[in-house]
Short mmCIF file of N, CA, C and O in Angstrom, two decimals:
data_model
loop_
_atom_site.label_atom_id
_atom_site.label_comp_id
_atom_site.label_asym_id
_atom_site.label_seq_id
_atom_site.Cartn_x
_atom_site.Cartn_y
_atom_site.Cartn_z
N MET F 901 9.10 28.50 7.84
CA MET F 901 9.88 28.33 6.52
C MET F 901 11.31 28.04 7.16
O MET F 901 11.79 27.24 6.37
N ILE F 902 11.86 28.57 8.18
CA ILE F 902 13.28 28.21 8.58
C ILE F 902 13.27 26.76 8.94
O ILE F 902 14.20 26.07 8.55
N TRP F 903 12.23 26.41 9.59
CA TRP F 903 12.23 24.88 9.93
C TRP F 903 12.31 23.96 8.84
O TRP F 903 12.85 22.96 8.80
N SER F 904 11.43 24.43 7.70
CA SER F 904 11.48 23.59 6.69
C SER F 904 12.95 23.50 5.87
O SER F 904 13.34 22.58 5.37
N ILE F 905 13.57 24.64 5.74
CA ILE F 905 14.88 24.80 5.37
C ILE F 905 15.86 23.85 6.09
O ILE F 905 16.63 23.14 5.52
N ILE F 906 15.88 23.84 7.40
CA ILE F 906 16.53 23.12 8.25
C ILE F 906 16.45 21.57 7.95
O ILE F 906 17.39 20.76 7.91
N VAL F 907 14.99 21.05 7.93
CA VAL F 907 14.80 19.71 7.74
C VAL F 907 15.08 19.36 6.33
O VAL F 907 15.62 18.28 6.24
N GLY F 908 14.94 20.24 5.37
CA GLY F 908 15.44 20.01 4.01
C GLY F 908 16.96 19.75 3.77
O GLY F 908 17.34 18.93 3.15
N GLY F 909 17.66 20.71 4.75
CA GLY F 909 19.08 20.40 4.69
C GLY F 909 19.54 19.15 5.28
O GLY F 909 20.40 18.41 4.89
N LEU F 910 18.76 18.68 6.42
CA LEU F 910 19.19 17.24 7.12
C LEU F 910 18.79 16.28 6.00
O LEU F 910 19.48 15.11 5.92
N ILE F 911 17.66 16.35 5.40
CA ILE F 911 17.29 15.34 4.32
C ILE F 911 18.39 15.17 3.22
O ILE F 911 18.75 14.12 2.84
N GLY F 912 18.69 16.49 2.71
CA GLY F 912 19.91 16.43 1.74
C GLY F 912 21.13 15.90 2.21
O GLY F 912 21.88 15.16 1.59
N LEU F 913 21.44 16.11 3.49
CA LEU F 913 22.72 15.62 4.09
C LEU F 913 22.47 14.07 4.09
O LEU F 913 23.46 13.42 3.80
N VAL F 914 21.46 13.63 4.54
CA VAL F 914 21.17 12.04 4.68
C VAL F 914 21.23 11.52 3.15
O VAL F 914 22.07 10.44 2.80
N ALA F 915 20.72 12.19 2.29
CA ALA F 915 20.78 11.71 0.81
C ALA F 915 22.17 11.68 0.31
O ALA F 915 22.66 10.83 -0.46
N GLY F 916 22.98 12.66 0.60
CA GLY F 916 24.25 12.88 0.24
C GLY F 916 25.19 11.75 0.81
O GLY F 916 25.99 11.17 0.16
N SER F 917 24.91 11.42 1.95
CA SER F 917 25.61 10.36 2.67
C SER F 917 25.37 9.05 1.96
O SER F 917 26.18 8.12 1.83
N LEU F 918 24.06 8.78 1.71
CA LEU F 918 23.76 7.47 1.00
C LEU F 918 24.21 7.37 -0.41
O LEU F 918 24.36 6.21 -0.70
N THR F 919 24.41 8.46 -0.97
CA THR F 919 24.84 8.39 -2.38
C THR F 919 26.49 8.53 -2.49
O THR F 919 26.88 8.74 -3.50
N LYS F 920 27.00 8.73 -1.37
CA LYS F 920 28.55 8.95 -1.17
C LYS F 920 28.94 10.36 -1.90
O LYS F 920 30.03 10.55 -2.39
N LYS F 921 27.94 11.37 -1.82
CA LYS F 921 28.14 12.77 -2.26
C LYS F 921 28.17 13.73 -1.15
O LYS F 921 28.20 14.86 -1.34
N ARG F 922 28.49 13.10 0.03
CA ARG F 922 28.59 14.11 1.43
C ARG F 922 29.48 15.12 1.15
O ARG F 922 29.39 16.24 1.49
N GLY F 923 30.73 14.74 0.78
CA GLY F 923 31.81 15.69 0.73
C GLY F 923 31.72 16.68 -0.32
O GLY F 923 32.21 17.81 -0.20
N SER F 924 31.13 16.32 -1.47
CA SER F 924 31.08 17.37 -2.68
C SER F 924 29.80 18.14 -2.66
O SER F 924 29.79 19.19 -3.37
N MET F 925 28.91 17.99 -1.71
CA MET F 925 27.67 18.84 -1.76
C MET F 925 27.90 19.88 -0.46
O MET F 925 28.33 19.54 0.47
N GLY F 926 27.65 21.22 -0.85
CA GLY F 926 27.63 22.21 0.02
C GLY F 926 26.35 22.24 0.79
O GLY F 926 25.39 21.58 0.62
N ILE F 927 26.25 23.24 1.67
CA ILE F 927 24.94 23.55 2.50
C ILE F 927 23.83 23.77 1.60
O ILE F 927 22.80 23.24 1.66
N VAL F 928 24.03 24.73 0.58
CA VAL F 928 23.01 25.06 -0.20
C VAL F 928 22.47 23.89 -1.03
O VAL F 928 21.25 23.72 -1.16
N ALA F 929 23.31 23.03 -1.60
CA ALA F 929 22.95 21.81 -2.34
C ALA F 929 22.28 20.79 -1.45
O ALA F 929 21.26 20.27 -1.97
N ASN F 930 22.69 20.74 -0.28
CA ASN F 930 21.98 19.92 0.78
C ASN F 930 20.50 20.47 0.89
O ASN F 930 19.61 19.46 0.86
N VAL F 931 20.38 21.57 1.13
CA VAL F 931 18.99 22.14 1.15
C VAL F 931 18.19 22.05 -0.12
O VAL F 931 17.03 21.52 0.14
N LEU F 932 18.75 22.39 -1.04
CA LEU F 932 17.96 22.27 -2.35
C LEU F 932 17.63 20.79 -2.72
O LEU F 932 16.52 20.43 -3.01
N ALA F 933 18.71 19.87 -2.41
CA ALA F 933 18.30 18.44 -2.67
C ALA F 933 17.16 17.94 -1.66
O ALA F 933 16.27 17.18 -2.07
N GLY F 934 17.12 18.32 -0.48
CA GLY F 934 16.24 17.92 0.46
C GLY F 934 14.92 18.45 0.12
O GLY F 934 13.86 17.80 0.21
N LEU F 935 14.82 19.67 -0.16
CA LEU F 935 13.60 20.25 -0.55
C LEU F 935 12.87 19.72 -1.81
O LEU F 935 11.65 19.45 -1.73
N VAL F 936 13.62 19.70 -2.95
CA VAL F 936 13.33 19.18 -4.21
C VAL F 936 12.93 17.56 -4.06
O VAL F 936 11.97 17.22 -4.49
N GLY F 937 13.77 16.99 -3.18
CA GLY F 937 13.75 15.59 -2.92
C GLY F 937 12.33 15.19 -2.22
O GLY F 937 11.74 14.26 -2.46
N SER F 938 12.16 16.07 -1.33
CA SER F 938 10.80 16.03 -0.59
C SER F 938 9.63 16.01 -1.42
O SER F 938 8.71 15.11 -1.35
N SER F 939 9.64 16.89 -2.23
CA SER F 939 8.63 17.20 -3.19
C SER F 939 8.40 16.07 -4.10
O SER F 939 7.34 15.30 -4.39
N VAL F 940 9.48 15.55 -4.65
CA VAL F 940 9.41 14.46 -5.54
C VAL F 940 9.12 13.08 -4.86
O VAL F 940 8.22 12.31 -5.29
N GLY F 941 9.68 12.74 -3.88
CA GLY F 941 9.40 11.60 -2.95
C GLY F 941 7.99 11.64 -2.59
O GLY F 941 7.21 10.59 -2.79
N GLN F 942 7.27 12.67 -2.05
CA GLN F 942 5.96 12.86 -1.63
C GLN F 942 5.07 12.73 -2.91
O GLN F 942 3.96 12.16 -2.77
N PHE F 943 5.44 13.23 -3.91
CA PHE F 943 4.51 13.05 -5.18
C PHE F 943 4.36 11.71 -5.60
O PHE F 943 3.43 11.28 -6.08
N PHE F 944 5.60 10.95 -5.68
CA PHE F 944 5.43 9.75 -6.23
C PHE F 944 4.98 8.56 -5.12
O PHE F 944 4.45 7.53 -5.40
N LEU F 945 5.57 8.74 -3.88
CA LEU F 945 5.25 7.76 -2.88
C LEU F 945 4.16 8.11 -1.84
O LEU F 945 3.91 7.32 -0.87
N GLY F 946 3.80 9.38 -1.84
CA GLY F 946 2.78 9.74 -0.73
C GLY F 946 3.54 10.15 0.33
O GLY F 946 4.67 10.34 0.48
N SER F 947 2.57 10.71 1.44
CA SER F 947 3.19 11.30 2.57
C SER F 947 2.88 10.29 3.85
O SER F 947 2.09 10.66 4.63
N TRP F 948 3.63 9.16 3.67
CA TRP F 948 3.36 8.13 5.01
C TRP F 948 4.76 8.14 5.84
O TRP F 948 5.64 8.76 5.47
N GLY F 949 4.62 7.61 6.97
CA GLY F 949 5.70 7.63 7.84
C GLY F 949 5.77 8.88 8.75
O GLY F 949 5.04 9.82 8.54
N PRO F 950 6.78 8.91 9.53
CA PRO F 950 6.96 10.12 10.58
C PRO F 950 7.35 11.42 9.48
O PRO F 950 7.87 11.34 8.48
N SER F 951 6.95 12.54 10.06
CA SER F 951 7.12 13.80 9.20
C SER F 951 7.60 14.85 10.26
O SER F 951 7.48 14.88 11.43
N LEU F 952 8.31 15.81 9.58
CA LEU F 952 8.74 17.04 10.37
C LEU F 952 8.56 18.06 9.43
O LEU F 952 8.88 17.99 8.04
N ALA F 953 8.26 19.15 9.71
CA ALA F 953 7.89 20.51 9.02
C ALA F 953 7.16 20.15 7.78
O ALA F 953 7.41 20.80 6.79
N GLY F 954 6.07 19.25 7.90
CA GLY F 954 5.24 18.89 6.79
C GLY F 954 5.82 18.01 5.60
O GLY F 954 5.33 17.88 4.70
N MET F 955 7.06 17.45 6.08
CA MET F 955 7.75 16.63 5.06
C MET F 955 7.85 15.18 5.78
O MET F 955 8.28 15.01 6.81
N ALA F 956 7.18 14.19 4.79
CA ALA F 956 7.20 12.89 5.30
C ALA F 956 8.83 12.30 5.04
O ALA F 956 9.26 12.38 4.02
N LEU F 957 9.55 12.03 6.12
CA LEU F 957 10.87 11.68 6.10
C LEU F 957 11.20 10.63 5.15
O LEU F 957 12.21 10.88 4.50
N ILE F 958 10.59 9.46 5.37
CA ILE F 958 10.88 8.29 4.46
C ILE F 958 10.84 8.64 2.95
O ILE F 958 11.85 8.47 2.14
N PRO F 959 9.72 9.00 2.36
CA PRO F 959 9.67 9.27 0.93
C PRO F 959 10.43 10.57 0.56
O PRO F 959 10.97 10.51 -0.54
N SER F 960 10.85 11.40 1.58
CA SER F 960 11.49 12.53 1.22
C SER F 960 13.06 12.19 1.06
O SER F 960 13.61 12.64 0.08
N VAL F 961 13.49 11.31 2.06
CA VAL F 961 14.89 10.83 1.67
C VAL F 961 15.09 10.08 0.41
O VAL F 961 16.02 10.22 -0.28
N LEU F 962 14.12 9.34 0.21
CA LEU F 962 14.19 8.43 -0.91
C LEU F 962 14.11 9.43 -2.23
O LEU F 962 14.80 9.06 -3.17
N GLY F 963 13.31 10.33 -2.38
CA GLY F 963 13.28 11.34 -3.33
C GLY F 963 14.56 12.20 -3.55
O GLY F 963 15.01 12.33 -4.60
N ALA F 964 15.02 12.54 -2.24
CA ALA F 964 16.24 13.30 -2.45
C ALA F 964 17.43 12.35 -2.95
O ALA F 964 18.24 12.94 -3.74
N VAL F 965 17.47 11.05 -2.64
CA VAL F 965 18.57 10.23 -3.22
C VAL F 965 18.36 10.24 -4.73
O VAL F 965 19.36 10.27 -5.39
N VAL F 966 17.29 10.12 -5.28
CA VAL F 966 16.96 10.07 -6.67
C VAL F 966 17.37 11.35 -7.24
O VAL F 966 17.97 11.31 -8.29
N VAL F 967 16.99 12.33 -6.44
CA VAL F 967 17.47 13.79 -7.11
C VAL F 967 19.01 14.01 -7.26
O VAL F 967 19.50 14.37 -8.30
N VAL F 968 19.59 13.59 -6.17
CA VAL F 968 21.04 13.64 -6.08
C VAL F 968 21.86 12.73 -7.24
O VAL F 968 22.65 13.11 -7.99
N ALA F 969 21.16 11.57 -7.39
CA ALA F 969 21.56 10.65 -8.32
C ALA F 969 21.32 11.22 -9.84
O ALA F 969 22.43 11.08 -10.73
N VAL F 970 20.30 11.67 -10.11
CA VAL F 970 20.02 12.10 -11.30
C VAL F 970 20.80 13.29 -11.62
O VAL F 970 21.42 13.58 -12.79
N VAL F 971 20.96 14.38 -10.76
CA VAL F 971 21.80 15.43 -10.94
C VAL F 971 23.26 15.16 -11.19
O VAL F 971 23.87 15.75 -11.90
N SER F 972 23.77 14.16 -10.29
CA SER F 972 25.16 13.73 -10.50
C SER F 972 25.37 13.03 -11.87
O SER F 972 26.46 13.30 -12.51
N ALA F 973 24.35 12.28 -12.44
CA ALA F 973 24.54 11.77 -13.71
C ALA F 973 24.59 12.81 -14.72
O ALA F 973 25.30 12.67 -15.77
N LEU F 974 23.53 13.75 -14.59
CA LEU F 974 23.61 14.76 -15.68
C LEU F 974 24.84 15.61 -15.67
O LEU F 974 25.11 16.22 -16.81
N LEU F 975 25.56 15.77 -14.54
CA LEU F 975 26.59 16.62 -14.52
C LEU F 975 27.85 15.70 -14.67
O LEU F 975 29.04 16.30 -14.78
N GLY F 976 27.61 14.47 -15.02
CA GLY F 976 28.79 13.63 -15.39
C GLY F 976 29.74 13.36 -14.27
O GLY F 976 30.78 12.92 -14.37
N LYS F 977 29.15 13.24 -13.13
CA LYS F 977 29.88 12.76 -11.97
C LYS F 977 29.35 11.53 -11.46
O LYS F 977 28.28 11.23 -11.65
N LYS F 978 30.18 10.58 -10.94
CA LYS F 978 29.78 9.34 -10.36
C LYS F 978 28.94 9.43 -9.19
O LYS F 978 29.23 10.28 -8.22
N ALA F 979 27.86 8.70 -9.11
CA ALA F 979 27.14 8.65 -7.98
C ALA F 979 27.46 7.77 -7.01
O ALA F 979 28.14 6.99 -7.21
#
């Protein structure tokens, strides 16, 4: 479980960097974006490519980017 949280945080960090939200997202937001994004990405794109802690990295990062962008849009912040 701790490994999943660490990988989720890294996925969220990458997604925050890609969406230019790296500075405004904290550790908890990175972990949540990574874990939720992983679920969303794997649901829509499948679990292909390299994986860590049961999360396919490429679909997970793409899903996390979508999650960060949607949450930023809903909160009225520029993505």
